[in-house]
Amino acid sequence: MRKRLFRSLIRQDISFFDSQCVGTLASRLINDTEDLQAIVSDGGTKLLTAVLNCVGGVSMMLATDVTMSVVGLLGIPLFLATTGNASKLSGYYGLLINDALAEGNTVATEALANIEAVQANCAEDSEVAKYERSQDAYLNLVGKTQFSESVLNQTKQLLLQSADFLLLVLGMYRVVRGEVTLGRCLAFRSYLRKLYSGLDRLLEIYGDFYFSLQASERYFDLVDRVSAIQDGEGVPPNAPTKGNGERGLGKGQQRTQEERASREEENASLRDDEGGAVPERQKIATEAEQNVIEFRNVSLAFPSSAVTGAQAAESATEKEEEDSTRRRRRRGEVLSDVSFRAGKGQIVAIVGRSGAGKSTLAKLMHRFYDPQEGSILLNGVDIRSLRLHHLRSRIGFVEQEPLLLRQSIAENIAYGLYSPLPNTAQRRPFAAPSSPFATNSRVPFASSSGTSFSSLPRSTSEQLRKHSSTEENACAEKDPKNEQDEDDDFEEIFNAKEAESWPRELLMKTVRAAKVAHAHEFIRRLPRGYFTLCGDGAAVRLSGGQKQRIAIARSLCRDPQVFVFDEATSCLDAATEAAVEATLDLLRKRQKTIFVIAHKLATTRKADFLIALDKGCIVESGYPEEILERPNSRYAQLFADKKPQEAP
């Protein structure tokens, strides 16, 4: 049951988790399923025993003495009416106890997960008081449950003993009168106790049944819940190459004249006031094969931000308000009428103040949410028609605050790709220097896009810091010394005991991704290298910059077609940041589409195209340096206080 519930929870949409408490879901997963499992496993046996006792007791009572049987059965309605509601109340308290446990788990989890903030704000006493209140509520419910069960049990015993005493008096009276033998009277009492024992068990089952009915409702509400993000049936096509024709919204279909006209209109809007030609780096591609990601009039409103209640009728009749950017935006929308395109080999910078909707754009690309209006296309296909696995494998996401799971660094880098080999005894030993693994040959890794990540050159950090033609020449050259060092690294890693369960090619791919992300050097210095345990409770504590480099390596290891960096260099020092920017240049040369969400002027200047967001609307777009020169530029105002500090 837990497996089934977890399988359902892990596939729910992000908006579901936005409205749910993790502690409550954990309680549903553990406590509710445990109670249901106990009822399901033991309920059948209890019910069968109770029914047999009742049926057998009544049958033997009737066979022994009909008169006394009628008198004994007359007390059953009173017995059930008196104790039935109390059994139901006991089951109701069981649900409340689980809810109280969930509340306590939530308070404890939040406090311990944010212990630095708690201690920094001297909030220990406040958190202790909150937890004590939750535990007091739990103990109060436990006390009420125990009291109700005690009253129920005493009431049942009183009724049973009273019925037994009355029948004993009746039986002795009939024995004295010679209507029944003493043996039959004693046998009848034993049969009566069997009947009442079965009734007592049935009342317990009734309370458990009521509890299980309510708990199963909550369980199946989660198990049967249909995610708002439905899996499509299509597979994203590779971006077509020149000469292969154009790809439209469906397979083999050409784009319509209306779509071509919209592209031409957008290109025309980017021309300067004198009517000159659009600069080469500022062009939006008009060829279908150049458009990897496209947003078409996308608008998104979260349920929590939508106008509800009494304001709903009023807002329905109000006109769209005009903000300071002279653009119209509906109330409650996080994004409003967003349209842009990004092609192969382009770096697109997304800038804006906090809350402008930058990170929301990245979440829409992954289909964490679906827009209420508009569409998002990947290689000309609406992402809502694609399988989520295929879509998300094409888009790599490096978050601002990456999360490392409690597992080895290698497993964190290859997260979602790694699975242990079933038979480690057949692991091949590390290849000798004369083998293909020690030469310039490469293992062809499977890739979701046209260009395989494994084909990236084995470049050192210094080579990646070079730019333009110097970097390209350095990448093309094969340094025997560097390759020998790489082979030594692989030999050391493959000889580790933990490497026995790893697919050889995947582990090599993981190491190369770490090298390109400039994480290899600090990983090597860790106690167990790539197999060092990290995450919550691990002995090794990683800095924010180290976590971000591991997150970058994780994204590189998947070899996606599109990269999204959400402030991925915010915790890096200047030297490492320059190396990561050189990695972006290398990815651009490999025809990857790159989105960079940034607050640094130097980062945005490397972009081929820039999108400035304000209150969910695109207020400026174009080539960064030209936007900076525009009068009253929002982009220039955003970096006004940073411009004197950063190198142009």
PDB file of C-alpha atoms in Angstrom, residues 542-647:
ATOM      1  CA  LEU A 542      29.983  21.135   0.905  1.00  0.00           C
ATOM      2  CA  SER A 543      29.967  24.863   0.279  1.00  0.00           C
ATOM      3  CA  GLY A 544      27.292  26.574  -1.795  1.00  0.00           C
ATOM      4  CA  GLY A 545      29.681  26.927  -4.723  1.00  0.00           C
ATOM      5  CA  GLN A 546      30.614  23.245  -4.599  1.00  0.00           C
ATOM      6  CA  LYS A 547      26.948  22.254  -4.567  1.00  0.00           C
ATOM      7  CA  GLN A 548      26.283  24.444  -7.597  1.00  0.00           C
ATOM      8  CA  ARG A 549      29.171  22.882  -9.519  1.00  0.00           C
ATOM      9  CA  ILE A 550      27.797  19.415  -8.740  1.00  0.00           C
ATOM     10  CA  ALA A 551      24.384  20.577  -9.960  1.00  0.00           C
ATOM     11  CA  ILE A 552      25.979  21.853 -13.179  1.00  0.00           C
ATOM     12  CA  ALA A 553      27.715  18.494 -13.622  1.00  0.00           C
ATOM     13  CA  ARG A 554      24.381  16.730 -13.060  1.00  0.00           C
ATOM     14  CA  SER A 555      22.818  18.746 -15.849  1.00  0.00           C
ATOM     15  CA  LEU A 556      25.786  18.147 -18.180  1.00  0.00           C
ATOM     16  CA  CYS A 557      25.692  14.410 -17.513  1.00  0.00           C
ATOM     17  CA  ARG A 558      22.202  14.156 -18.993  1.00  0.00           C
ATOM     18  CA  ASP A 559      23.378  15.874 -22.204  1.00  0.00           C
ATOM     19  CA  PRO A 560      20.173  17.870 -22.730  1.00  0.00           C
ATOM     20  CA  GLN A 561      19.344  19.944 -25.765  1.00  0.00           C
ATOM     21  CA  VAL A 562      18.450  22.994 -23.657  1.00  0.00           C
ATOM     22  CA  PHE A 563      20.221  24.264 -20.531  1.00  0.00           C
ATOM     23  CA  VAL A 564      18.578  26.552 -17.975  1.00  0.00           C
ATOM     24  CA  PHE A 565      20.898  28.178 -15.412  1.00  0.00           C
ATOM     25  CA  ASP A 566      18.917  29.860 -12.624  1.00  0.00           C
ATOM     26  CA  GLU A 567      21.554  32.038 -10.919  1.00  0.00           C
ATOM     27  CA  ALA A 568      23.871  29.032 -11.163  1.00  0.00           C
ATOM     28  CA  THR A 569      27.023  31.136 -10.621  1.00  0.00           C
ATOM     29  CA  SER A 570      25.751  33.171  -7.667  1.00  0.00           C
ATOM     30  CA  CYS A 571      27.896  31.272  -5.118  1.00  0.00           C
ATOM     31  CA  LEU A 572      31.030  30.879  -7.247  1.00  0.00           C
ATOM     32  CA  ASP A 573      34.259  32.804  -6.900  1.00  0.00           C
ATOM     33  CA  ALA A 574      35.490  34.928  -9.786  1.00  0.00           C
ATOM     34  CA  ALA A 575      37.906  32.322 -11.190  1.00  0.00           C
ATOM     35  CA  THR A 576      35.396  29.461 -11.107  1.00  0.00           C
ATOM     36  CA  GLU A 577      32.669  31.700 -12.487  1.00  0.00           C
ATOM     37  CA  ALA A 578      34.896  32.588 -15.433  1.00  0.00           C
ATOM     38  CA  ALA A 579      35.537  28.890 -16.020  1.00  0.00           C
ATOM     39  CA  VAL A 580      31.811  28.127 -15.946  1.00  0.00           C
ATOM     40  CA  GLU A 581      31.169  30.943 -18.419  1.00  0.00           C
ATOM     41  CA  ALA A 582      33.779  29.374 -20.674  1.00  0.00           C
ATOM     42  CA  THR A 583      31.802  26.139 -20.344  1.00  0.00           C
ATOM     43  CA  LEU A 584      28.746  28.028 -21.579  1.00  0.00           C
ATOM     44  CA  ASP A 585      30.724  29.144 -24.614  1.00  0.00           C
ATOM     45  CA  LEU A 586      31.723  25.539 -25.246  1.00  0.00           C
ATOM     46  CA  LEU A 587      28.095  24.405 -25.003  1.00  0.00           C
ATOM     47  CA  ARG A 588      27.105  27.156 -27.407  1.00  0.00           C
ATOM     48  CA  LYS A 589      29.653  25.864 -29.913  1.00  0.00           C
ATOM     49  CA  ARG A 590      28.028  22.450 -29.513  1.00  0.00           C
ATOM     50  CA  GLN A 591      24.720  24.015 -30.656  1.00  0.00           C
ATOM     51  CA  LYS A 592      23.058  23.838 -27.240  1.00  0.00           C
ATOM     52  CA  THR A 593      20.357  26.348 -26.371  1.00  0.00           C
ATOM     53  CA  ILE A 594      21.185  28.100 -23.100  1.00  0.00           C
ATOM     54  CA  PHE A 595      18.979  30.213 -20.846  1.00  0.00           C
ATOM     55  CA  VAL A 596      20.751  32.189 -18.132  1.00  0.00           C
ATOM     56  CA  ILE A 597      18.722  33.789 -15.351  1.00  0.00           C
ATOM     57  CA  ALA A 598      21.126  36.328 -13.902  1.00  0.00           C
ATOM     58  CA  HIS A 599      21.487  39.438 -11.785  1.00  0.00           C
ATOM     59  CA  LYS A 600      25.062  40.173 -12.879  1.00  0.00           C
ATOM     60  CA  LEU A 601      25.783  42.549 -15.717  1.00  0.00           C
ATOM     61  CA  ALA A 602      28.900  40.670 -16.855  1.00  0.00           C
ATOM     62  CA  THR A 603      26.909  37.445 -17.210  1.00  0.00           C
ATOM     63  CA  THR A 604      24.191  39.015 -19.332  1.00  0.00           C
ATOM     64  CA  ARG A 605      26.657  40.709 -21.693  1.00  0.00           C
ATOM     65  CA  LYS A 606      27.775  37.312 -22.984  1.00  0.00           C
ATOM     66  CA  ALA A 607      24.231  36.586 -24.139  1.00  0.00           C
ATOM     67  CA  ASP A 608      23.139  36.612 -27.767  1.00  0.00           C
ATOM     68  CA  PHE A 609      19.697  37.803 -26.776  1.00  0.00           C
ATOM     69  CA  LEU A 610      18.240  39.349 -23.636  1.00  0.00           C
ATOM     70  CA  ILE A 611      14.734  39.330 -22.199  1.00  0.00           C
ATOM     71  CA  ALA A 612      13.835  41.799 -19.443  1.00  0.00           C
ATOM     72  CA  LEU A 613      10.788  40.935 -17.330  1.00  0.00           C
ATOM     73  CA  ASP A 614       8.775  43.227 -15.111  1.00  0.00           C
ATOM     74  CA  LYS A 615       5.627  42.099 -13.286  1.00  0.00           C
ATOM     75  CA  GLY A 616       5.327  39.065 -15.537  1.00  0.00           C
ATOM     76  CA  CYS A 617       5.586  40.975 -18.833  1.00  0.00           C
ATOM     77  CA  ILE A 618       8.437  41.282 -21.311  1.00  0.00           C
ATOM     78  CA  VAL A 619       9.316  44.975 -21.229  1.00  0.00           C
ATOM     79  CA  GLU A 620      12.516  44.813 -23.294  1.00  0.00           C
ATOM     80  CA  SER A 621      14.244  42.344 -25.571  1.00  0.00           C
ATOM     81  CA  GLY A 622      17.191  42.438 -27.902  1.00  0.00           C
ATOM     82  CA  TYR A 623      20.986  42.536 -27.859  1.00  0.00           C
ATOM     83  CA  PRO A 624      22.249  43.441 -24.332  1.00  0.00           C
ATOM     84  CA  GLU A 625      24.688  46.191 -25.293  1.00  0.00           C
ATOM     85  CA  GLU A 626      22.149  47.956 -27.455  1.00  0.00           C
ATOM     86  CA  ILE A 627      19.471  47.769 -24.774  1.00  0.00           C
ATOM     87  CA  LEU A 628      21.889  49.373 -22.314  1.00  0.00           C
ATOM     88  CA  GLU A 629      22.209  52.370 -24.609  1.00  0.00           C
ATOM     89  CA  ARG A 630      18.476  52.918 -24.934  1.00  0.00           C
ATOM     90  CA  PRO A 631      17.045  55.884 -23.028  1.00  0.00           C
ATOM     91  CA  ASN A 632      14.996  54.950 -19.945  1.00  0.00           C
ATOM     92  CA  SER A 633      15.955  51.318 -20.367  1.00  0.00           C
ATOM     93  CA  ARG A 634      14.555  49.047 -17.654  1.00  0.00           C
ATOM     94  CA  TYR A 635      17.537  46.776 -18.161  1.00  0.00           C
ATOM     95  CA  ALA A 636      19.948  49.688 -17.639  1.00  0.00           C
ATOM     96  CA  GLN A 637      18.066  50.786 -14.522  1.00  0.00           C
ATOM     97  CA  LEU A 638      18.236  47.274 -13.129  1.00  0.00           C
ATOM     98  CA  PHE A 639      22.042  47.293 -13.266  1.00  0.00           C
ATOM     99  CA  ALA A 640      22.550  51.004 -12.600  1.00  0.00           C
ATOM    100  CA  ASP A 641      24.102  50.403  -9.206  1.00  0.00           C
ATOM    101  CA  LYS A 642      26.246  47.514 -10.506  1.00  0.00           C
ATOM    102  CA  LYS A 643      27.531  49.065 -13.709  1.00  0.00           C
ATOM    103  CA  PRO A 644      30.371  51.078 -12.123  1.00  0.00           C
ATOM    104  CA  GLN A 645      31.538  48.027 -10.172  1.00  0.00           C
ATOM    105  CA  GLU A 646      31.672  45.504 -13.013  1.00  0.00           C
ATOM    106  CA  ALA A 647      33.964  45.469 -15.931  1.00  0.00           C
TER     107      ALA A 647
END
